Amino acid sequence: MQIVAANLKTNHTRNTVQSYLGAVESYIDKNEIAARSVVFPPMSALCQSREKITIGAQNAYAAENGSFTGEIGTEQLEEFAIKTLLIGHSERRHIFGENLELVKRKFDFFSLLDYEIFFCVGEPIEIKEAGFEVVMTYIEKQLDGIDLGYSRLVLAYEPVWAIGTGKTATTADITEVHNAIKEIADKPLLYGGSVKVENAAEIMSLPNVDGVLVGTTSWLSERYCQLLDAANGINK
Ligand code: PGA
């Protein structure tokens, strides 16, 4: 079953997330969608998962609670029974300066608590331009010290240069990197980076692609439903 994950980033409000989820839920029911739906709303709109939609948090700090201004910990996640978390997204790494050590600390903390972790890796443009070997060395470094045998781990390959730019990686790029990552870690592996309604089915049909992690295209519920639909037709 393909996973179609929506990263709403800093978009939507409590109200609009509720209508978004309502629209997606009824679409899933009416269209017998077989793909797994996971939605990461902004922090202020966190809520309980629905029967067929898993709600995850885009970020959390490695603590139950405490003096960590601007962050949330497990106490806040537990209020909504949230047990799914995005770690290592490139915006956290590059805009908010999360380094390898902090990302690993979060992974260790939340994996011990049995959270489902969507762990993102991906290279910036200058690494991509240096060639495949350099790309894989970069990704291996991002995975260094991460327990790749963790049972609730989902990996996402998200090249930084493809995120929010409209420039999707080519199917050849995706295939090359996904094949190599699968050799290192036999875990569900999503692709993310400018996935669109027009290219989602093609990407999800590739071997070693187990779904997509989508930003921009997922922000309108209608488009997100079209992505679910694209996943529905794929039998791998
Ligand atoms: P995008 O974002 O679909 O807007 O490129 C993907 C992501 O950041 O997960």
PDB file of C-alpha atoms and ligand atoms in Angstrom:
ATOM      1  CA  MET A   1       0.000   0.000   0.000  1.00  0.00           C
ATOM      2  CA  GLN A   2       1.366   3.386  -1.000  1.00  0.00           C
ATOM      3  CA  ILE A   3       1.685   6.123   1.596  1.00  0.00           C
ATOM      4  CA  VAL A   4       0.555   9.597   0.571  1.00  0.00           C
ATOM      5  CA  ALA A   5       1.713  12.083   3.180  1.00  0.00           C
ATOM      6  CA  ALA A   6       0.669  15.739   3.213  1.00  0.00           C
ATOM      7  CA  ASN A   7       3.028  18.199   4.849  1.00  0.00           C
ATOM      8  CA  LEU A   8       0.893  21.305   5.352  1.00  0.00           C
ATOM      9  CA  LYS A   9       3.915  23.228   6.721  1.00  0.00           C
ATOM     10  CA  THR A  10       2.847  26.703   7.933  1.00  0.00           C
ATOM     11  CA  ASN A  11      -0.425  26.694   6.051  1.00  0.00           C
ATOM     12  CA  HIS A  12      -4.010  26.311   7.272  1.00  0.00           C
ATOM     13  CA  THR A  13      -5.658  27.054  10.615  1.00  0.00           C
ATOM     14  CA  ARG A  14      -7.457  24.877  13.156  1.00  0.00           C
ATOM     15  CA  ASN A  15     -10.689  25.533  11.298  1.00  0.00           C
ATOM     16  CA  THR A  16      -9.451  24.886   7.808  1.00  0.00           C
ATOM     17  CA  VAL A  17      -7.586  21.745   8.859  1.00  0.00           C
ATOM     18  CA  GLN A  18     -10.854  20.360  10.188  1.00  0.00           C
ATOM     19  CA  SER A  19     -12.647  21.034   6.906  1.00  0.00           C
ATOM     20  CA  TYR A  20      -9.645  19.688   4.972  1.00  0.00           C
ATOM     21  CA  LEU A  21      -9.725  16.436   6.954  1.00  0.00           C
ATOM     22  CA  GLY A  22     -13.481  16.156   6.557  1.00  0.00           C
ATOM     23  CA  ALA A  23     -13.188  16.527   2.787  1.00  0.00           C
ATOM     24  CA  VAL A  24     -10.353  13.991   2.569  1.00  0.00           C
ATOM     25  CA  GLU A  25     -12.148  11.517   4.791  1.00  0.00           C
ATOM     26  CA  SER A  26     -15.305  11.557   2.733  1.00  0.00           C
ATOM     27  CA  TYR A  27     -13.270  11.265  -0.478  1.00  0.00           C
ATOM     28  CA  ILE A  28     -11.467   8.205   0.897  1.00  0.00           C
ATOM     29  CA  ASP A  29     -14.766   6.589   1.822  1.00  0.00           C
ATOM     30  CA  LYS A  30     -16.563   7.364  -1.424  1.00  0.00           C
ATOM     31  CA  ASN A  31     -13.708   6.336  -3.671  1.00  0.00           C
ATOM     32  CA  GLU A  32     -12.486   3.299  -1.784  1.00  0.00           C
ATOM     33  CA  ILE A  33      -8.994   4.683  -1.553  1.00  0.00           C
ATOM     34  CA  ALA A  34      -6.540   1.981  -0.626  1.00  0.00           C
ATOM     35  CA  ALA A  35      -3.498   4.232  -0.131  1.00  0.00           C
ATOM     36  CA  ARG A  36      -2.544   5.220   3.396  1.00  0.00           C
ATOM     37  CA  SER A  37      -3.218   8.862   4.178  1.00  0.00           C
ATOM     38  CA  VAL A  38      -0.982  10.745   6.622  1.00  0.00           C
ATOM     39  CA  VAL A  39      -1.404  14.479   7.266  1.00  0.00           C
ATOM     40  CA  PHE A  40       1.035  16.750   9.102  1.00  0.00           C
ATOM     41  CA  PRO A  41      -0.898  19.913  10.072  1.00  0.00           C
ATOM     42  CA  PRO A  42       0.720  22.993  11.610  1.00  0.00           C
ATOM     43  CA  MET A  43       1.261  22.771  15.386  1.00  0.00           C
ATOM     44  CA  SER A  44      -1.701  24.964  16.284  1.00  0.00           C
ATOM     45  CA  ALA A  45      -4.027  22.644  14.379  1.00  0.00           C
ATOM     46  CA  LEU A  46      -2.897  19.303  15.823  1.00  0.00           C
ATOM     47  CA  CYS A  47      -5.811  16.959  16.440  1.00  0.00           C
ATOM     48  CA  GLN A  48      -6.639  13.290  16.824  1.00  0.00           C
ATOM     49  CA  SER A  49      -6.192  10.947  13.878  1.00  0.00           C
ATOM     50  CA  ARG A  50      -9.346  10.025  11.984  1.00  0.00           C
ATOM     51  CA  GLU A  51     -10.251   6.464  11.183  1.00  0.00           C
ATOM     52  CA  LYS A  52      -8.494   6.543   7.810  1.00  0.00           C
ATOM     53  CA  ILE A  53      -6.169   9.526   8.221  1.00  0.00           C
ATOM     54  CA  THR A  54      -3.129   9.418  10.468  1.00  0.00           C
ATOM     55  CA  ILE A  55      -2.238  12.782  11.964  1.00  0.00           C
ATOM     56  CA  GLY A  56       1.452  13.428  12.522  1.00  0.00           C
ATOM     57  CA  ALA A  57       3.453  16.323  13.949  1.00  0.00           C
ATOM     58  CA  GLN A  58       5.861  18.253  11.728  1.00  0.00           C
ATOM     59  CA  ASN A  59       8.253  18.713  14.625  1.00  0.00           C
ATOM     60  CA  ALA A  60       8.681  18.103  18.336  1.00  0.00           C
ATOM     61  CA  TYR A  61      11.449  18.493  20.843  1.00  0.00           C
ATOM     62  CA  ALA A  62      13.083  15.494  22.498  1.00  0.00           C
ATOM     63  CA  ALA A  63      11.424  16.010  25.871  1.00  0.00           C
ATOM     64  CA  GLU A  64       8.210  15.268  27.691  1.00  0.00           C
ATOM     65  CA  ASN A  65       7.864  18.930  28.742  1.00  0.00           C
ATOM     66  CA  GLY A  66      10.090  21.639  30.231  1.00  0.00           C
ATOM     67  CA  SER A  67      11.659  25.000  29.396  1.00  0.00           C
ATOM     68  CA  PHE A  68      11.996  24.805  25.621  1.00  0.00           C
ATOM     69  CA  THR A  69      10.419  28.005  24.362  1.00  0.00           C
ATOM     70  CA  GLY A  70       8.537  27.579  21.130  1.00  0.00           C
ATOM     71  CA  GLU A  71       8.710  23.797  21.119  1.00  0.00           C
ATOM     72  CA  ILE A  72       6.317  21.006  22.019  1.00  0.00           C
ATOM     73  CA  GLY A  73       7.121  17.672  23.649  1.00  0.00           C
ATOM     74  CA  THR A  74       5.358  14.387  24.209  1.00  0.00           C
ATOM     75  CA  GLU A  75       2.970  15.880  26.761  1.00  0.00           C
ATOM     76  CA  GLN A  76       1.449  18.074  24.044  1.00  0.00           C
ATOM     77  CA  LEU A  77       1.452  15.274  21.464  1.00  0.00           C
ATOM     78  CA  GLU A  78      -0.238  12.875  23.846  1.00  0.00           C
ATOM     79  CA  GLU A  79      -3.140  15.265  24.304  1.00  0.00           C
ATOM     80  CA  PHE A  80      -4.094  14.311  20.732  1.00  0.00           C
ATOM     81  CA  ALA A  81      -2.770  10.730  20.899  1.00  0.00           C
ATOM     82  CA  ILE A  82      -0.232  11.636  18.204  1.00  0.00           C
ATOM     83  CA  LYS A  83       2.387   8.949  17.690  1.00  0.00           C
ATOM     84  CA  THR A  84       3.687   9.941  14.253  1.00  0.00           C
ATOM     85  CA  LEU A  85       6.440  12.478  13.749  1.00  0.00           C
ATOM     86  CA  LEU A  86       8.447  14.039  10.937  1.00  0.00           C
ATOM     87  CA  ILE A  87      12.157  14.276  11.733  1.00  0.00           C
ATOM     88  CA  GLY A  88      14.977  15.715   9.635  1.00  0.00           C
ATOM     89  CA  HIS A  89      12.903  17.691   7.143  1.00  0.00           C
ATOM     90  CA  SER A  90      15.221  19.909   5.122  1.00  0.00           C
ATOM     91  CA  GLU A  91      13.428  23.061   6.283  1.00  0.00           C
ATOM     92  CA  ARG A  92      14.169  22.087   9.897  1.00  0.00           C
ATOM     93  CA  ARG A  93      17.772  21.349   8.972  1.00  0.00           C
ATOM     94  CA  HIS A  94      18.435  24.380   6.787  1.00  0.00           C
ATOM     95  CA  ILE A  95      16.134  27.156   8.002  1.00  0.00           C
ATOM     96  CA  PHE A  96      16.166  26.254  11.695  1.00  0.00           C
ATOM     97  CA  GLY A  97      19.697  24.929  11.846  1.00  0.00           C
ATOM     98  CA  GLU A  98      18.973  21.404  13.092  1.00  0.00           C
ATOM     99  CA  ASN A  99      22.283  19.637  12.811  1.00  0.00           C
ATOM    100  CA  LEU A 100      23.012  15.915  12.539  1.00  0.00           C
ATOM    101  CA  GLU A 101      23.456  15.630  16.285  1.00  0.00           C
ATOM    102  CA  LEU A 102      20.083  17.208  17.143  1.00  0.00           C
ATOM    103  CA  VAL A 103      18.274  15.208  14.476  1.00  0.00           C
ATOM    104  CA  LYS A 104      19.799  11.993  15.824  1.00  0.00           C
ATOM    105  CA  ARG A 105      18.878  12.947  19.394  1.00  0.00           C
ATOM    106  CA  LYS A 106      15.266  13.427  18.342  1.00  0.00           C
ATOM    107  CA  PHE A 107      15.266  10.113  16.503  1.00  0.00           C
ATOM    108  CA  ASP A 108      16.698   8.269  19.515  1.00  0.00           C
ATOM    109  CA  PHE A 109      14.250   9.873  21.933  1.00  0.00           C
ATOM    110  CA  PHE A 110      11.095   9.286  19.911  1.00  0.00           C
ATOM    111  CA  SER A 111      12.047   5.825  18.670  1.00  0.00           C
ATOM    112  CA  LEU A 112      12.497   4.698  22.276  1.00  0.00           C
ATOM    113  CA  LEU A 113       8.906   5.820  22.830  1.00  0.00           C
ATOM    114  CA  ASP A 114       7.747   3.818  19.831  1.00  0.00           C
ATOM    115  CA  TYR A 115       6.733   6.770  17.656  1.00  0.00           C
ATOM    116  CA  GLU A 116       6.307   6.189  13.950  1.00  0.00           C
ATOM    117  CA  ILE A 117       9.076   8.321  12.469  1.00  0.00           C
ATOM    118  CA  PHE A 118       9.071   9.789   8.974  1.00  0.00           C
ATOM    119  CA  PHE A 119      12.773  10.510   8.589  1.00  0.00           C
ATOM    120  CA  CYS A 120      13.818  12.794   5.742  1.00  0.00           C
ATOM    121  CA  VAL A 121      17.130  12.830   3.932  1.00  0.00           C
ATOM    122  CA  GLY A 122      18.238  14.649   0.807  1.00  0.00           C
ATOM    123  CA  GLU A 123      21.036  16.657  -0.704  1.00  0.00           C
ATOM    124  CA  PRO A 124      21.371  20.341  -1.590  1.00  0.00           C
ATOM    125  CA  ILE A 125      22.069  21.379  -5.184  1.00  0.00           C
ATOM    126  CA  GLU A 126      25.852  21.676  -4.880  1.00  0.00           C
ATOM    127  CA  ILE A 127      26.044  18.064  -3.701  1.00  0.00           C
ATOM    128  CA  LYS A 128      23.764  16.920  -6.486  1.00  0.00           C
ATOM    129  CA  GLU A 129      26.013  18.649  -8.994  1.00  0.00           C
ATOM    130  CA  ALA A 130      29.024  16.783  -7.642  1.00  0.00           C
ATOM    131  CA  GLY A 131      27.519  13.474  -8.798  1.00  0.00           C
ATOM    132  CA  PHE A 132      25.802  10.343  -7.521  1.00  0.00           C
ATOM    133  CA  GLU A 133      28.664   9.058  -5.340  1.00  0.00           C
ATOM    134  CA  VAL A 134      28.826  12.359  -3.468  1.00  0.00           C
ATOM    135  CA  VAL A 135      25.052  12.384  -3.092  1.00  0.00           C
ATOM    136  CA  MET A 136      25.097   8.940  -1.511  1.00  0.00           C
ATOM    137  CA  THR A 137      27.963   9.843   0.816  1.00  0.00           C
ATOM    138  CA  TYR A 138      25.918  12.854   1.941  1.00  0.00           C
ATOM    139  CA  ILE A 139      22.789  10.768   2.537  1.00  0.00           C
ATOM    140  CA  GLU A 140      24.762   8.064   4.356  1.00  0.00           C
ATOM    141  CA  LYS A 141      26.048  10.748   6.681  1.00  0.00           C
ATOM    142  CA  GLN A 142      22.482  11.873   7.391  1.00  0.00           C
ATOM    143  CA  LEU A 143      21.625   8.271   8.240  1.00  0.00           C
ATOM    144  CA  ASP A 144      24.742   7.668  10.305  1.00  0.00           C
ATOM    145  CA  GLY A 145      23.807   6.600  13.829  1.00  0.00           C
ATOM    146  CA  ILE A 146      20.112   6.267  12.968  1.00  0.00           C
ATOM    147  CA  ASP A 147      18.783   2.799  13.812  1.00  0.00           C
ATOM    148  CA  LEU A 148      17.728   1.663  10.345  1.00  0.00           C
ATOM    149  CA  GLY A 149      16.252  -1.510  11.771  1.00  0.00           C
ATOM    150  CA  TYR A 150      13.708   0.474  13.795  1.00  0.00           C
ATOM    151  CA  SER A 151      10.335  -1.103  13.110  1.00  0.00           C
ATOM    152  CA  ARG A 152       8.349   2.151  12.889  1.00  0.00           C
ATOM    153  CA  LEU A 153      10.727   3.939  10.543  1.00  0.00           C
ATOM    154  CA  VAL A 154       9.566   5.407   7.225  1.00  0.00           C
ATOM    155  CA  LEU A 155      12.255   7.081   5.145  1.00  0.00           C
ATOM    156  CA  ALA A 156      11.705   9.960   2.740  1.00  0.00           C
ATOM    157  CA  TYR A 157      14.160  10.982   0.056  1.00  0.00           C
ATOM    158  CA  GLU A 158      13.646  14.691  -0.494  1.00  0.00           C
ATOM    159  CA  PRO A 159      16.314  16.421  -2.545  1.00  0.00           C
ATOM    160  CA  VAL A 160      16.564  19.956  -1.149  1.00  0.00           C
ATOM    161  CA  TRP A 161      16.707  21.488  -4.625  1.00  0.00           C
ATOM    162  CA  ALA A 162      13.357  19.899  -5.475  1.00  0.00           C
ATOM    163  CA  ILE A 163      11.444  21.081  -2.416  1.00  0.00           C
ATOM    164  CA  GLY A 164       9.010  23.877  -3.136  1.00  0.00           C
ATOM    165  CA  THR A 165      10.810  24.756  -6.352  1.00  0.00           C
ATOM    166  CA  GLY A 166       8.546  23.088  -8.896  1.00  0.00           C
ATOM    167  CA  LYS A 167      11.619  21.139 -10.089  1.00  0.00           C
ATOM    168  CA  THR A 168      10.810  17.488  -9.504  1.00  0.00           C
ATOM    169  CA  ALA A 169      13.706  15.035  -9.582  1.00  0.00           C
ATOM    170  CA  THR A 170      13.716  12.954 -12.766  1.00  0.00           C
ATOM    171  CA  THR A 171      12.506   9.372 -12.576  1.00  0.00           C
ATOM    172  CA  ALA A 172      16.106   8.332 -13.317  1.00  0.00           C
ATOM    173  CA  ASP A 173      17.391  10.362 -10.341  1.00  0.00           C
ATOM    174  CA  ILE A 174      14.709   8.979  -8.059  1.00  0.00           C
ATOM    175  CA  THR A 175      15.326   5.405  -9.163  1.00  0.00           C
ATOM    176  CA  GLU A 176      19.086   5.658  -8.714  1.00  0.00           C
ATOM    177  CA  VAL A 177      18.914   7.117  -5.216  1.00  0.00           C
ATOM    178  CA  HIS A 178      15.983   4.992  -4.031  1.00  0.00           C
ATOM    179  CA  ASN A 179      17.688   1.784  -5.154  1.00  0.00           C
ATOM    180  CA  ALA A 180      20.800   2.778  -3.234  1.00  0.00           C
ATOM    181  CA  ILE A 181      18.887   3.778  -0.084  1.00  0.00           C
ATOM    182  CA  LYS A 182      16.908   0.515  -0.141  1.00  0.00           C
ATOM    183  CA  GLU A 183      20.196  -1.364  -0.103  1.00  0.00           C
ATOM    184  CA  ILE A 184      21.137   0.420   3.093  1.00  0.00           C
ATOM    185  CA  ALA A 185      17.707   0.267   4.736  1.00  0.00           C
ATOM    186  CA  ASP A 186      14.843  -2.030   3.904  1.00  0.00           C
ATOM    187  CA  LYS A 187      12.118   0.371   5.016  1.00  0.00           C
ATOM    188  CA  PRO A 188       9.186   2.090   3.304  1.00  0.00           C
ATOM    189  CA  LEU A 189      10.759   4.849   1.236  1.00  0.00           C
ATOM    190  CA  LEU A 190       8.839   7.907   0.056  1.00  0.00           C
ATOM    191  CA  TYR A 191       9.885  10.475  -2.512  1.00  0.00           C
ATOM    192  CA  GLY A 192       9.297  14.158  -1.821  1.00  0.00           C
ATOM    193  CA  GLY A 193      10.078  17.331  -3.749  1.00  0.00           C
ATOM    194  CA  SER A 194       7.618  19.054  -6.111  1.00  0.00           C
ATOM    195  CA  VAL A 195       5.330  16.062  -6.460  1.00  0.00           C
ATOM    196  CA  LYS A 196       2.369  17.190  -8.552  1.00  0.00           C
ATOM    197  CA  VAL A 197      -0.939  15.699  -9.586  1.00  0.00           C
ATOM    198  CA  GLU A 198       0.547  15.204 -13.068  1.00  0.00           C
ATOM    199  CA  ASN A 199       3.638  13.251 -12.013  1.00  0.00           C
ATOM    200  CA  ALA A 200       2.496  11.474  -8.834  1.00  0.00           C
ATOM    201  CA  ALA A 201       1.356   8.239 -10.477  1.00  0.00           C
ATOM    202  CA  GLU A 202       4.539   7.923 -12.513  1.00  0.00           C
ATOM    203  CA  ILE A 203       6.707   8.472  -9.439  1.00  0.00           C
ATOM    204  CA  MET A 204       4.739   6.050  -7.292  1.00  0.00           C
ATOM    205  CA  SER A 205       4.952   3.391  -9.997  1.00  0.00           C
ATOM    206  CA  LEU A 206       8.740   3.333  -9.798  1.00  0.00           C
ATOM    207  CA  PRO A 207      10.280   0.324  -8.086  1.00  0.00           C
ATOM    208  CA  ASN A 208      11.443   1.129  -4.556  1.00  0.00           C
ATOM    209  CA  VAL A 209       9.073   4.078  -4.234  1.00  0.00           C
ATOM    210  CA  ASP A 210       6.525   3.347  -1.524  1.00  0.00           C
ATOM    211  CA  GLY A 211       4.698   6.650  -1.626  1.00  0.00           C
ATOM    212  CA  VAL A 212       5.155  10.392  -1.629  1.00  0.00           C
ATOM    213  CA  LEU A 213       5.649  13.161   0.906  1.00  0.00           C
ATOM    214  CA  VAL A 214       4.039  16.255  -0.523  1.00  0.00           C
ATOM    215  CA  GLY A 215       4.063  19.920   0.413  1.00  0.00           C
ATOM    216  CA  THR A 216       2.622  22.482  -2.011  1.00  0.00           C
ATOM    217  CA  THR A 217       0.322  20.151  -3.963  1.00  0.00           C
ATOM    218  CA  SER A 218      -1.231  18.826  -0.758  1.00  0.00           C
ATOM    219  CA  TRP A 219      -2.382  22.179   0.571  1.00  0.00           C
ATOM    220  CA  LEU A 220      -5.713  22.096  -1.264  1.00  0.00           C
ATOM    221  CA  SER A 221      -7.747  19.093  -0.199  1.00  0.00           C
ATOM    222  CA  GLU A 222      -8.961  18.564  -3.779  1.00  0.00           C
ATOM    223  CA  ARG A 223      -5.409  18.193  -5.029  1.00  0.00           C
ATOM    224  CA  TYR A 224      -4.405  15.973  -2.143  1.00  0.00           C
ATOM    225  CA  CYS A 225      -7.382  13.732  -2.965  1.00  0.00           C
ATOM    226  CA  GLN A 226      -6.143  13.510  -6.546  1.00  0.00           C
ATOM    227  CA  LEU A 227      -2.798  12.281  -5.207  1.00  0.00           C
ATOM    228  CA  LEU A 228      -4.600   9.620  -3.191  1.00  0.00           C
ATOM    229  CA  ASP A 229      -6.396   8.670  -6.335  1.00  0.00           C
ATOM    230  CA  ALA A 230      -3.110   8.393  -8.241  1.00  0.00           C
ATOM    231  CA  ALA A 231      -1.808   6.048  -5.539  1.00  0.00           C
ATOM    232  CA  ASN A 232      -4.941   3.947  -5.703  1.00  0.00           C
ATOM    233  CA  GLY A 233      -4.245   2.699  -9.185  1.00  0.00           C
ATOM    234  CA  ILE A 234      -0.803   1.390  -8.274  1.00  0.00           C
ATOM    235  CA  ASN A 235      -0.345  -2.251  -7.539  1.00  0.00           C
ATOM    236  CA  LYS A 236       3.152  -3.203  -6.517  1.00  0.00           C
TER     237      LYS A 236
HETATM  238  P1  PGA B   1       6.951  20.396  -1.991  1.00  0.00           P
HETATM  239  O1  PGA B   1       7.463  20.042  -0.508  1.00  0.00           O
HETATM  240  O2  PGA B   1       5.984  19.295  -2.370  1.00  0.00           O
HETATM  241  O3  PGA B   1       6.291  21.724  -1.877  1.00  0.00           O
HETATM  242  O4  PGA B   1       8.146  20.401  -2.861  1.00  0.00           O
HETATM  243  C1  PGA B   1       7.800  18.725  -0.161  1.00  0.00           C
HETATM  244  C2  PGA B   1       8.192  18.654   1.291  1.00  0.00           C
HETATM  245  O5  PGA B   1       8.778  19.613   1.811  1.00  0.00           O
HETATM  246  O6  PGA B   1       7.939  17.642   1.973  1.00  0.00           O
END
